[in-house]
XYZ file of C-alpha atoms in Angstrom:
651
model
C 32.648 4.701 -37.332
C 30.300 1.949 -35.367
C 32.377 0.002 -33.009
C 31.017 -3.373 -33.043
C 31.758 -6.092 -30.189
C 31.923 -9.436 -31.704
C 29.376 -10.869 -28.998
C 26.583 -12.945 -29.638
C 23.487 -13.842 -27.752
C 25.083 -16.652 -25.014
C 28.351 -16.193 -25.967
C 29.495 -13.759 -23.154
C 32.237 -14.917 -21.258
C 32.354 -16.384 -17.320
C 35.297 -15.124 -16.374
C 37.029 -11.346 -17.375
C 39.711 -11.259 -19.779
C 42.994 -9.255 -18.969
C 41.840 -6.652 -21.374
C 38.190 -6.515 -19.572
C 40.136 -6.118 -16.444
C 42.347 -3.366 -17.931
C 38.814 -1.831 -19.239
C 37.521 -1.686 -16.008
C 40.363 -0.040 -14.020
C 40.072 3.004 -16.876
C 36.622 2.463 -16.527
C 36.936 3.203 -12.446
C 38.924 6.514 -13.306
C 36.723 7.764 -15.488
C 38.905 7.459 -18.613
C 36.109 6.152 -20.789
C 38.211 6.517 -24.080
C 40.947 3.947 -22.881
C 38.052 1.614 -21.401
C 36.129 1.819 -24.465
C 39.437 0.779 -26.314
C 40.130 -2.254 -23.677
C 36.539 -3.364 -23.799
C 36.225 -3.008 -27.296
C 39.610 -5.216 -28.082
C 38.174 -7.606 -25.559
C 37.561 -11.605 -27.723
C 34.570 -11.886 -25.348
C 33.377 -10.184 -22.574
C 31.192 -10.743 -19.141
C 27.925 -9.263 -18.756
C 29.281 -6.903 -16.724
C 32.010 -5.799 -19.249
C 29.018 -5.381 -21.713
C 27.380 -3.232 -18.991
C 30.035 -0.863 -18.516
C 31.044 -0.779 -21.777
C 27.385 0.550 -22.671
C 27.864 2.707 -19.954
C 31.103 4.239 -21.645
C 29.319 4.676 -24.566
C 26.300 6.593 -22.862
C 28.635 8.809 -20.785
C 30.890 9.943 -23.725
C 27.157 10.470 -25.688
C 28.517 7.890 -28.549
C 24.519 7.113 -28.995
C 25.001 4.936 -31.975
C 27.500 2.969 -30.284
C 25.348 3.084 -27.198
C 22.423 1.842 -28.871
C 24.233 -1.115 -30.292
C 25.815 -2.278 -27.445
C 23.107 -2.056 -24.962
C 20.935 -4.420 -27.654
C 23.908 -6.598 -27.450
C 23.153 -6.700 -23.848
C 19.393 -7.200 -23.495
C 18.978 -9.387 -26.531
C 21.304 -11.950 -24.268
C 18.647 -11.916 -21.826
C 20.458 -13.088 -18.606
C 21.038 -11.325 -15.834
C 19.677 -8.346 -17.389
C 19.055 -5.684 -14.363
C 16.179 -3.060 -14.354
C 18.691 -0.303 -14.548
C 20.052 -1.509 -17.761
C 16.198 -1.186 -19.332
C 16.431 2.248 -18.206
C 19.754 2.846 -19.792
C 18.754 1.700 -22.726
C 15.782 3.634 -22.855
C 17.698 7.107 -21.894
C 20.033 6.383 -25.109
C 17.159 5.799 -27.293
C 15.326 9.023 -26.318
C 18.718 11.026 -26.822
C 18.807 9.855 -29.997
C 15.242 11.074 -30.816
C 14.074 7.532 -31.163
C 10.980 8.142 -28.812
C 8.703 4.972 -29.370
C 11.592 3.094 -29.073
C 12.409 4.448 -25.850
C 9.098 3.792 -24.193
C 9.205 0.058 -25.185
C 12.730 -0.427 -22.944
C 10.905 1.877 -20.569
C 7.871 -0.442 -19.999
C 9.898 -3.271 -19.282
C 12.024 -1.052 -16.629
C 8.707 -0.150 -15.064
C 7.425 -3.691 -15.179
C 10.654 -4.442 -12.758
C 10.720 -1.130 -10.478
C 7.118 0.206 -10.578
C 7.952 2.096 -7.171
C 10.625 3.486 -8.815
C 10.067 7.706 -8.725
C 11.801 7.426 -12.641
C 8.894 5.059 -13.259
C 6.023 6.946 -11.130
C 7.177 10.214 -13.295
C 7.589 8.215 -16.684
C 3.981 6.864 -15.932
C 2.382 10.553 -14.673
C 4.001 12.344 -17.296
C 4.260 10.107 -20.884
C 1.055 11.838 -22.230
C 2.536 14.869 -22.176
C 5.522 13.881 -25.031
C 3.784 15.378 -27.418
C 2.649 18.576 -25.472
C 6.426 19.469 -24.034
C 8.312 18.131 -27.220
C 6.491 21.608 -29.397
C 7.451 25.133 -29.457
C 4.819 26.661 -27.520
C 6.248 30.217 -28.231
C 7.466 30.453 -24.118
C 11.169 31.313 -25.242
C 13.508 32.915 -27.573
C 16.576 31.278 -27.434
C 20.272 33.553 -28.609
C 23.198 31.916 -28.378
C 26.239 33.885 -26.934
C 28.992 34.547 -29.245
C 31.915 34.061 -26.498
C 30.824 30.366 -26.868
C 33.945 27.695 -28.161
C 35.042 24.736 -29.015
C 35.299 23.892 -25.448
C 33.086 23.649 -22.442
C 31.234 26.773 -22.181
C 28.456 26.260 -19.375
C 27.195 27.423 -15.643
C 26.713 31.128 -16.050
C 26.275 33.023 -12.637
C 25.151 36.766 -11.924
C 27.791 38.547 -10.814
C 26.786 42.543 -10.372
C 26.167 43.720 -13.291
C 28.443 41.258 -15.313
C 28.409 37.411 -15.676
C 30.451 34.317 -13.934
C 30.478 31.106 -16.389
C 32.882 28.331 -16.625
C 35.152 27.177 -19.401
C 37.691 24.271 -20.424
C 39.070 26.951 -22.864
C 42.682 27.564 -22.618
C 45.898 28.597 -24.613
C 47.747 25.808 -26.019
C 50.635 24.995 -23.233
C 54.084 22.705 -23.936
C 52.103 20.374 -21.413
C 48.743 20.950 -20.473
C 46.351 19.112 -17.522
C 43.247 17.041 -18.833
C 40.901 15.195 -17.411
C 40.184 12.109 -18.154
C 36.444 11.442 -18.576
C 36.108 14.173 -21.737
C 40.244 14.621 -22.513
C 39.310 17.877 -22.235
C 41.504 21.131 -20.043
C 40.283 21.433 -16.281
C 37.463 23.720 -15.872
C 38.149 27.536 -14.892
C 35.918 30.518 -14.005
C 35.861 33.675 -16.300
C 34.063 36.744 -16.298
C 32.134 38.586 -19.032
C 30.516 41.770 -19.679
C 26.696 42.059 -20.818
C 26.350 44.416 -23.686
C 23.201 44.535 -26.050
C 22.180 41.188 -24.670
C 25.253 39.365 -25.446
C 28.172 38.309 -23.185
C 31.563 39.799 -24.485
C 35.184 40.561 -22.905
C 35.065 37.162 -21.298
C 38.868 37.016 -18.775
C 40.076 35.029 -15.928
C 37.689 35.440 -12.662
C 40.419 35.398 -10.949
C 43.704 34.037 -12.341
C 45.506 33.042 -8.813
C 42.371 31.193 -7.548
C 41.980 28.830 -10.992
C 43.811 25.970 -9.902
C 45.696 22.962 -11.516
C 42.142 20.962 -11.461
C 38.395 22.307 -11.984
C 36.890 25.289 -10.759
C 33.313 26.286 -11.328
C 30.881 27.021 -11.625
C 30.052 29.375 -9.106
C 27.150 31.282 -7.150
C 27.603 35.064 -5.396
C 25.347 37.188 -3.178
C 23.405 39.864 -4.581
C 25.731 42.415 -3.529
C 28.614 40.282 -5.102
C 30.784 40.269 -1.442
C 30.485 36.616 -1.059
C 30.785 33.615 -3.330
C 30.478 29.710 -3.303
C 32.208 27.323 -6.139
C 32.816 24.121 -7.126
C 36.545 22.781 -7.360
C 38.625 19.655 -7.079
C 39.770 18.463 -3.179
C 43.251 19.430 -3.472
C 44.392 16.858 -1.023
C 41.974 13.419 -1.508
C 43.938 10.544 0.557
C 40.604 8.500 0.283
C 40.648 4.237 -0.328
C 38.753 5.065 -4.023
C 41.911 7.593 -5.170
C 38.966 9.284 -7.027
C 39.341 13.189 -6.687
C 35.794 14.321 -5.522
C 34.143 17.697 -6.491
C 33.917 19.809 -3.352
C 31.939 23.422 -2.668
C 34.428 26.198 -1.282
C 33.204 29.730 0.001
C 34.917 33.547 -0.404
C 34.589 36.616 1.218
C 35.393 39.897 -0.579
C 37.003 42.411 2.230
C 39.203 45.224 1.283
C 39.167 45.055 -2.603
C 39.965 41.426 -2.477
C 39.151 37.987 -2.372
C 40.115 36.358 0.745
C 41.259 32.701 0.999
C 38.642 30.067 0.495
C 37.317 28.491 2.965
C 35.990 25.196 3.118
C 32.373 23.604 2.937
C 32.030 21.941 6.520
C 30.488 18.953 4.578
C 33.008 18.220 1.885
C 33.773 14.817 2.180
C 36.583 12.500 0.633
C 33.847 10.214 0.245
C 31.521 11.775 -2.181
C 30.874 14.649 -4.128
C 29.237 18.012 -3.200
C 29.024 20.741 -5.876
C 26.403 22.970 -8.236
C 25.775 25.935 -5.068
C 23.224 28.170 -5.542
C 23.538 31.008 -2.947
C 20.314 33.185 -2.033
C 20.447 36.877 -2.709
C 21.249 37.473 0.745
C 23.866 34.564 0.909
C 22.848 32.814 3.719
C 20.957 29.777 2.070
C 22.392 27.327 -0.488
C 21.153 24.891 -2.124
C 23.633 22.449 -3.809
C 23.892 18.687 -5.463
C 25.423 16.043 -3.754
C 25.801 12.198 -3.644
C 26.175 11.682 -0.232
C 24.604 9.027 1.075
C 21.470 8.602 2.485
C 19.667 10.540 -0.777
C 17.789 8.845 -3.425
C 20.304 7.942 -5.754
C 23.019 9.629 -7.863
C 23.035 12.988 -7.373
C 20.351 14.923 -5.060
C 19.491 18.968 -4.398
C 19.880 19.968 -0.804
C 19.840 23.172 1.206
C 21.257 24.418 4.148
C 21.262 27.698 5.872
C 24.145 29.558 7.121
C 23.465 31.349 10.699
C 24.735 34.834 11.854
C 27.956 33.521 12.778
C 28.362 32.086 9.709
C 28.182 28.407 10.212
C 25.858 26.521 7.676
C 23.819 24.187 9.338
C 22.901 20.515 8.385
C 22.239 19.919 4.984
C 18.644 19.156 3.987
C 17.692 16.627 1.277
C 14.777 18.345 -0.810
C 12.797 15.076 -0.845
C 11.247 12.923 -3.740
C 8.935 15.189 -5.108
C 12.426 17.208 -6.515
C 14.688 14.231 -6.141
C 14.801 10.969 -8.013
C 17.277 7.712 -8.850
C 19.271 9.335 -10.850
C 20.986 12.784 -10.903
C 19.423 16.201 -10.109
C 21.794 19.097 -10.808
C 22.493 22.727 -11.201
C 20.053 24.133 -8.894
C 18.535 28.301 -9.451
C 15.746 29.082 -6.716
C 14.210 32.270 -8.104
C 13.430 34.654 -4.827
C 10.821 36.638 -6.536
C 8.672 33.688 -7.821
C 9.780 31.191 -5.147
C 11.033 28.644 -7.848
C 13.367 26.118 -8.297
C 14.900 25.335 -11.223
C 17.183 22.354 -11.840
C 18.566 20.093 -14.566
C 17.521 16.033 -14.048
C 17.809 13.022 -16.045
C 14.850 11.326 -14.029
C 12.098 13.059 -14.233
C 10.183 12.481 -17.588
C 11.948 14.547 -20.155
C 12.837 14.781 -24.040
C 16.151 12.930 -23.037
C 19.349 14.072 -21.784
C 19.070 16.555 -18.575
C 15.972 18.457 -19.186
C 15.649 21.608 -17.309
C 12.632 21.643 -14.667
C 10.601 23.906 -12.041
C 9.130 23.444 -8.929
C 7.466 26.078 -6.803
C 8.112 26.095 -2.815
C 4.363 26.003 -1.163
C 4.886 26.091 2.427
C 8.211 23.637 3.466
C 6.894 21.378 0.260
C 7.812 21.015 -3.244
C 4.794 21.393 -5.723
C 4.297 19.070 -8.317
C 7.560 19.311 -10.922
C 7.416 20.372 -14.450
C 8.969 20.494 -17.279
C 10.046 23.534 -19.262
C 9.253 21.798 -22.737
C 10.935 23.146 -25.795
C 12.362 25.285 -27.491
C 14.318 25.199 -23.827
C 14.964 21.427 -23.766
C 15.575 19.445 -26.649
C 17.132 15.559 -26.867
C 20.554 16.897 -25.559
C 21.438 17.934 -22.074
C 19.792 20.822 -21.227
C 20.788 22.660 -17.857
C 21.910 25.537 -15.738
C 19.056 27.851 -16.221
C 19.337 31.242 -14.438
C 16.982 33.620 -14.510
C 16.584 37.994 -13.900
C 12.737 37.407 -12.657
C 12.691 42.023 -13.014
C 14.044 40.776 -16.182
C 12.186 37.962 -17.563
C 15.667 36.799 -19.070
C 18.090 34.475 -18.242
C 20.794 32.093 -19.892
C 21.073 28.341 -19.593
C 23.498 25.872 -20.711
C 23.390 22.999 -23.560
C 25.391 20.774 -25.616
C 22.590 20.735 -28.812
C 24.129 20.214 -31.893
C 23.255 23.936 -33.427
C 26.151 24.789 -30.943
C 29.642 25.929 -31.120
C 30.698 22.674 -30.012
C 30.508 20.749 -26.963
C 28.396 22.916 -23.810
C 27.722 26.160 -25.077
C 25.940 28.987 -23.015
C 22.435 30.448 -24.042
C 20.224 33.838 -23.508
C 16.717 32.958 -23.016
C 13.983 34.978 -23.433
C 10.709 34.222 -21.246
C 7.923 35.418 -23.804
C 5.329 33.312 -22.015
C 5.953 32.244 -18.756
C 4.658 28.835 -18.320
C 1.322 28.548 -16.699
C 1.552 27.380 -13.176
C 1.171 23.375 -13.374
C -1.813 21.932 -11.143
C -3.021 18.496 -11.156
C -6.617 16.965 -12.202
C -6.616 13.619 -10.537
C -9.221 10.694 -10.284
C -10.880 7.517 -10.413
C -12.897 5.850 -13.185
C -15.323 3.436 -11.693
C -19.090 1.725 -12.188
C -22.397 2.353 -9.925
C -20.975 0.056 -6.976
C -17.401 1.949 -6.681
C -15.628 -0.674 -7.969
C -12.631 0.779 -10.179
C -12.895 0.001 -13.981
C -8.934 -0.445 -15.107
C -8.120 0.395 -18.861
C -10.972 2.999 -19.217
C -10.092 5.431 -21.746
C -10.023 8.803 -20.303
C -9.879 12.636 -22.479
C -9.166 15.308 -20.929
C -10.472 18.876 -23.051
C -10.110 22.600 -22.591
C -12.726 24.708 -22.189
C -13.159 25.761 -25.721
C -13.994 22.007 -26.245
C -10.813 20.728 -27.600
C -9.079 17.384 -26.603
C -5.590 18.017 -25.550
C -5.016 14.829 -23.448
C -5.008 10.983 -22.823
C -4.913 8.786 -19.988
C -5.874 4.898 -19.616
C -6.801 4.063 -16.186
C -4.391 1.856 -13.827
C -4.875 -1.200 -12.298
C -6.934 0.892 -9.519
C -9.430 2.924 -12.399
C -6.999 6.171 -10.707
C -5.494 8.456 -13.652
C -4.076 11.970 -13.159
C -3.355 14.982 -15.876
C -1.084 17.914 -15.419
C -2.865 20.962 -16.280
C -2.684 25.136 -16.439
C -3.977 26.364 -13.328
C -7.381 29.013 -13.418
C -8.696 27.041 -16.395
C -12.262 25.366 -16.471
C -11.608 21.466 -18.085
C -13.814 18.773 -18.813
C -13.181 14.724 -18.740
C -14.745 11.900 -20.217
C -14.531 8.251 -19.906
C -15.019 5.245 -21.950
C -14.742 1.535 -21.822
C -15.986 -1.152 -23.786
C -20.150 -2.301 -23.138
C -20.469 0.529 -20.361
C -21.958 4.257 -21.247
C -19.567 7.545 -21.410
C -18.907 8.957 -17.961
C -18.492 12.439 -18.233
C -17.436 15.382 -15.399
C -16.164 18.696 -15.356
C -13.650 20.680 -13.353
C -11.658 24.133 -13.099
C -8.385 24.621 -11.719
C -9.365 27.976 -9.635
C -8.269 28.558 -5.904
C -5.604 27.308 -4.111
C -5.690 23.435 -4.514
C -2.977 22.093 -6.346
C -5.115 19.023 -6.528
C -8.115 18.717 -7.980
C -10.019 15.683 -7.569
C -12.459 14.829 -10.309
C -14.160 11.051 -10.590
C -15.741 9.160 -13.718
C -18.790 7.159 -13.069
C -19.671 5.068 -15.981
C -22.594 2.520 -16.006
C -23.117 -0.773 -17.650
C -25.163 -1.517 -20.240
C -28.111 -3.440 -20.108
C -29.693 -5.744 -22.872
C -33.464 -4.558 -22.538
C -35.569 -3.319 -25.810
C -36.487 0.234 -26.828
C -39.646 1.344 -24.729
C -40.726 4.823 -25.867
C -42.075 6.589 -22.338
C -42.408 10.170 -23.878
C -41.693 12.540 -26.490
C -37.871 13.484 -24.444
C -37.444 10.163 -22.724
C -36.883 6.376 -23.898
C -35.323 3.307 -22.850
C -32.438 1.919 -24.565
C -30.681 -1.003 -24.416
C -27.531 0.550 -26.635
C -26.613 3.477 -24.099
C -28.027 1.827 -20.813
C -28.528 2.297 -17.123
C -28.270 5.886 -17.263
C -30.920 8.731 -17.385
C -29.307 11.992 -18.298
C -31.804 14.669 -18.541
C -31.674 18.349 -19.160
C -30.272 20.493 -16.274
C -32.431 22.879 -14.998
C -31.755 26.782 -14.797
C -32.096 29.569 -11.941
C -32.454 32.947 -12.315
C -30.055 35.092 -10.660
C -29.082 34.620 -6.604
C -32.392 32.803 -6.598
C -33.591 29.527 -5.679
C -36.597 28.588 -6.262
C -37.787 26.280 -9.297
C -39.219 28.280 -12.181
C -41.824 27.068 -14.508
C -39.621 25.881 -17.176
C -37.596 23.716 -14.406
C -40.980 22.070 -13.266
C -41.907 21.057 -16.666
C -38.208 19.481 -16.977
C -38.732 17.768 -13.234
C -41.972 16.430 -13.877
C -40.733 14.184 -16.657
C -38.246 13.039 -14.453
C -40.954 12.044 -12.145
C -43.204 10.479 -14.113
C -40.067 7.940 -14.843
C -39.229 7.909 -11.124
C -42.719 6.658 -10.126
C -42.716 3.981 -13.086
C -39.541 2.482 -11.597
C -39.520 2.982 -7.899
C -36.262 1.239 -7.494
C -33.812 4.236 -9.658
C -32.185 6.320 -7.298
C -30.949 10.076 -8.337
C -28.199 12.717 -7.198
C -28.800 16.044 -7.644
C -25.754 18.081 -7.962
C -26.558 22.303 -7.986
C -24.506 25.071 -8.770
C -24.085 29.362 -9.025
C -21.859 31.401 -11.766
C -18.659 32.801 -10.529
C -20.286 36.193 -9.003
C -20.601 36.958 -5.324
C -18.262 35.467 -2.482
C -17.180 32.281 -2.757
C -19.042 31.008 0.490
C -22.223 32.455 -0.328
C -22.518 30.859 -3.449
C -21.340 27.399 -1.701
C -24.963 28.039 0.560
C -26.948 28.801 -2.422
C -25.992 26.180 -4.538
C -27.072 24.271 -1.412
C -30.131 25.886 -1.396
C -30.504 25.389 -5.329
C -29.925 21.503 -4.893
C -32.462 21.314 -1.935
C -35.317 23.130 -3.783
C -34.625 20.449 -6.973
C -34.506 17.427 -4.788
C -37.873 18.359 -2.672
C -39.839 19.421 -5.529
C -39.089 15.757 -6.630
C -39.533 14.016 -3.122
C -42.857 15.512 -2.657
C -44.325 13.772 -6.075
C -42.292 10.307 -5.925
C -43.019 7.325 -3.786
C -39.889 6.668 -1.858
C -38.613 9.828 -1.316
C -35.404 9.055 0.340
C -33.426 8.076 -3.083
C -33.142 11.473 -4.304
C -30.307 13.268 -2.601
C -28.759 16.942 -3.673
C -25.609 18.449 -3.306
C -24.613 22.105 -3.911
C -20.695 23.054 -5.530
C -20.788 26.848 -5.454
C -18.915 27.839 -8.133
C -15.887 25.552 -8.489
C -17.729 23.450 -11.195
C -18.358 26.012 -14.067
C -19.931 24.845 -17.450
C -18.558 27.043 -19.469
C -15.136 29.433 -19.194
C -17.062 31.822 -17.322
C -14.811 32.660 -14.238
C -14.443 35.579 -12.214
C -10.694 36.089 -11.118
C -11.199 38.567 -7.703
C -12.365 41.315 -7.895
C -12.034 41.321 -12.389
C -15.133 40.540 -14.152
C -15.607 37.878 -16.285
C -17.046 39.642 -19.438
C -19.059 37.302 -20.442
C -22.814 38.001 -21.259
C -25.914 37.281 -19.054
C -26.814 34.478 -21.193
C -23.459 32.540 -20.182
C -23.534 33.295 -16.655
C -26.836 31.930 -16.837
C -25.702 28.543 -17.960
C -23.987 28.184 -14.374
C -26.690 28.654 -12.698
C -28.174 24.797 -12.608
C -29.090 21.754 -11.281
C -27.835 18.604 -13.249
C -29.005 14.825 -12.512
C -27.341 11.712 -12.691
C -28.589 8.143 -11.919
C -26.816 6.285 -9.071
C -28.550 3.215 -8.802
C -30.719 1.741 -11.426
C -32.829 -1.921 -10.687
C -34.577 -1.402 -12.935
C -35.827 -3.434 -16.217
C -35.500 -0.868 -17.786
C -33.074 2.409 -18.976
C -34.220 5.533 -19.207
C -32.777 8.678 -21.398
C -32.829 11.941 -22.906
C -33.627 11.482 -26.555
């Protein structure tokens, strides 16, 4: 049933209640169910009660209730906080309610535009409707051991599987904690057979201890182990129990006695390790301080003697404001995967990658659905010989509550690059709010941006894939560009030039060429074509270059950029010097028949700016035909600066 709190707009109170205050110290121990209860029983509350009690709602995923109380909230309109918008916002998108969401995450943008939540909720919005499909990359199984209870965190362990569980026989009396009312957390083990996970038993029944344990991370070998469990001891000011990482070594046909993480600390939490195969890096979550916010991913590396050494914060291109968890680096592919609830996602944790390039991070992306959904999504694993892995989720097809999953990668995800750029007019100056589509090479649109405040706008895209951009904004002509995602760069750079249009009449020059004063400055003419590993200009170029200099000579004051170009065969650097070559030959046969020679200047691309989705990929031929290679080999024109009274075009 909705729990309403009889607030209205202005009426919350100046000073807390007894029951607020009772609220609050549940609220400090996690015990969001007596809080609720407090807060809820509360005649009027502060805006801080409101907060929290929002915040009780969110944690315990009461959406509905959620919802309603943070409008409460906002709709009072003082001392509303940025953090609140964002809230707000999370709670919507859990709850599928996706336009919603982005209206409570403009305003939180509005008030924290540094914000990395904000600079990935602005980067990444276009691609809702691209991650939110079923793209065919995954078969999802669920695993029949799953329960009632927490089932989540499984862990390769030889040739069976480590997972944590709140599962337990009914007892006369029986631990819980607070924040869920659920059993502490244990570790089992289970055996793989026919891809399910059966047989599940105590890890080890003398190590599960009166709080949690789990989940946990072992070697490849399976000798040596890192977990997550409860300080047994925690004499700390906040009498809050934090999570702490504890390692074992297996010597003699045992476990020995864990030993402890050198920085567990009494004053924050450290859990979620992810050992390497050899066992001498980790990475793990922690809030320590000096991170981002919430909960960040850090690594450290343990040295011959076995002593790890100081933790390293992955940085902001993995970490954000709020929490990054659950942390798998894949050896073979040098990936990380984690769960986050700040980088742009469906809602909940969403489950992320991130390839190591060097000591950096590249750019992070999401694994889209079928693998994330509007729930919490987390705790992927993965075989890469395999191509299989399980993750973790609470979504509602479930057993109940966190339930384990096998996941099947049909089609890994292409590797993510970035097309980045800036729209902007003849002079250079930035045009804000142009309209910018982004389409594969088969011609199809399959994105939107709208330039910032600085014309700059940015697209995640597959990697080895030839694109093409075009922008539009209201009384200036279409900039158009292409690009293609080959090499190394995970950046590729591509610009929109778009000029103004001018109010002149309709002056027929030619039969191919007019002036117009509905599609302006701009003279677009035919590109030219070379034959093959040549540069010289061929009849059929001339005839297209001497039209362009008849216009030249009529206005003297239009200045043109030649930009040249080869197909994808031959070395990369020898097509860079004939494309050269190609744009020199163009711009002289032009200089040598036009008065002021100077304002023609060429520029050769080699083979990184393909027309069509003619690539060569090493030493594998393309396969297309002569006919499309051909259409690579060109010079294209472009007007840079135009005086003139006058606009010339292709008709």
């Amino acid at each position: 049933m909705l729990v309403l709190v009889e607030i209205s707009a202005g009426a919350f109170a100046q000073e807390k209640s007894s029951r607020e205050q009772k609220g609050d110290k549940f609220y400090f121990t996690y015990t969001y169910d007596e809080a609720i209860d407090r807060y809820s029983r509360a005649k009027n509350l502060t805006v801080e009660g409101q907060r929290k009690l929002s915040e009780c709602y969110r944690i315990t995923e009461q959406n509905a209730e959620a919802e309603e109380s943070y409008a409460t909230l906002i709709n009072h309109g003082i001392d509303v906080i940025a953090e609140d918008y964002f809230n707000y916002a999370m709670v919507l998108k859990s709850s599928g309610k996706y336009n919603e969401s982005e209206v409570q995450m403009a305003k939180f943008c509005s008030q924290k535009p540094n914000d990395l939540r904000a600079i990935s909720y602005q980067k990444n919005k276009a691609q809702l409707t691209t991650i939110v499909k079923d793209n065919g990359n995954y078969a999802i199984h669920e695993m029949e051991i799953n329960t009632g209870s927490q089932d989540f965190g499984a862990s390769y362990f030889k040739e069976q599987i480590v997972y944590t569980s709140s599962n337990a026989k009914p007892k006369a009396f029986m631990r819980k904690y607070n924040w869920n009312n659920e059993p502490f957390l244990n570790l089992y083990v289970a055996d793989v057979e026919e891809g399910q996970l059966t047989n599940p038993s105590f890890f080890d029944k003398q190590e599960n201890g009166k709080m949690h344990d789990g989940p946990a991370t072992f070697n490849q070998l399976g000798t040596f182990m890192a977990f997550t469990k409860n300080a047994q001891k925690d004499k700390s000011k906040d009498n809050i129990v934090e999570l702490q990482i504890h390692t074992r070594t297996f010597e003699n046909g045992t476990w020995m006695e864990p030993k402890a993480f050198p920085y567990n600390s009494p004053s924050y939490n450290v859990g979620h390790p992810n050992l390497s195969d050899d066992g001498t890096i980790m990475y793990f979550v922690s809030d320590m301080p000096g991170g981002f916010g919430g909960t960040d991913i850090y690594r450290t590396t343990r040295t011959s003697e076995g002593a790890w050494g100081v933790p390293v914060n992955l940085g902001s291109t993995i970490n954000t404001e709020s929490d990054e968890l659950f942390p798998f680096f894949d050896e073979q592919k040098s990936t990380l995967h984690f769960a986050s609830n700040g980088h742009f996602g469906l809602g909940g944790q969403d489950i992320f990658s991130s390839t190591m390039n060097g000591e950096s991070w590249d750019e992070v992306r999401n694994a889209g659905a079928p693998l994330n959904t509007r729930f919490d999504d987390y705790a992927l694993v993965i075989s890469g010989s395999e191509d299989k892995g399980y993750f973790s989720s609470n979504r509602e097809s479930g057993s109940g509550n966190d339930d384990i999953y096998g996941v099947d990668l049909l089609n890994t995800p292409a590797v993510v690059k970035q097309i980045e750029g800036v729209a902007f007019d003849v002079n250079q100056v930035p045009l804000p709010r142009t309209t910018v589509k982004l389409y594969n090479e088969s011609g199809q649109q399959i994105n939107m941006a709208i330039a910032e405040s600085d014309g700059s706008y940015s697209f995640n895209v597959e990697a080895n894939k030839n694109y093409q951009l075009t922008g539009n904004l209201k009384d200036y002509i279409e900039g158009k560009n292409v690009a293609n995602t080959y090499g190394t760069e995970h950046i590729v750079t591509v610009n929109l030039q778009l000029l103004q249009l001018e109010e002149e009449e309709v002056v027929v020059l030619e039969e191919h060429i007019v002036v117009d004063q509905d599609l302006g400055a701009f003279m677009k003419m035919k590109p030219i074509y070379f034959e093959f590993d040549k540069s010289e200009i061929t009849p059929a170029a001339a005839k297209e270059l001497d039209k362009m200099i008849k216009v030249l000579n009529q206005y003297p004051n239009m200045e043109i950029s030649v930009t040249s170009h080869t197909d994808c065969r031959g070395a990369k650097s020898y097509n860079e010097t004939l494309s050269q070559a190609r744009a020199t030959a163009s711009a002289d046969y032009i200089k040598e028949r036009i008065t002021n020679p100077h304002r023609i200047t060429g520029k050769g691309f080699g083979e990184v700016q393909l027309a069509n989705a003619c690539a060569c990929e090493g030493e594998t031929e393309s396969g297309c035909s002569e006919a499309d290679h051909r259409l690579n080999r060109r010079s294209e024109f472009i007007v840079t600066k135009n005086n003139s009274p006058a606009t010339v075009v292709e008709r």
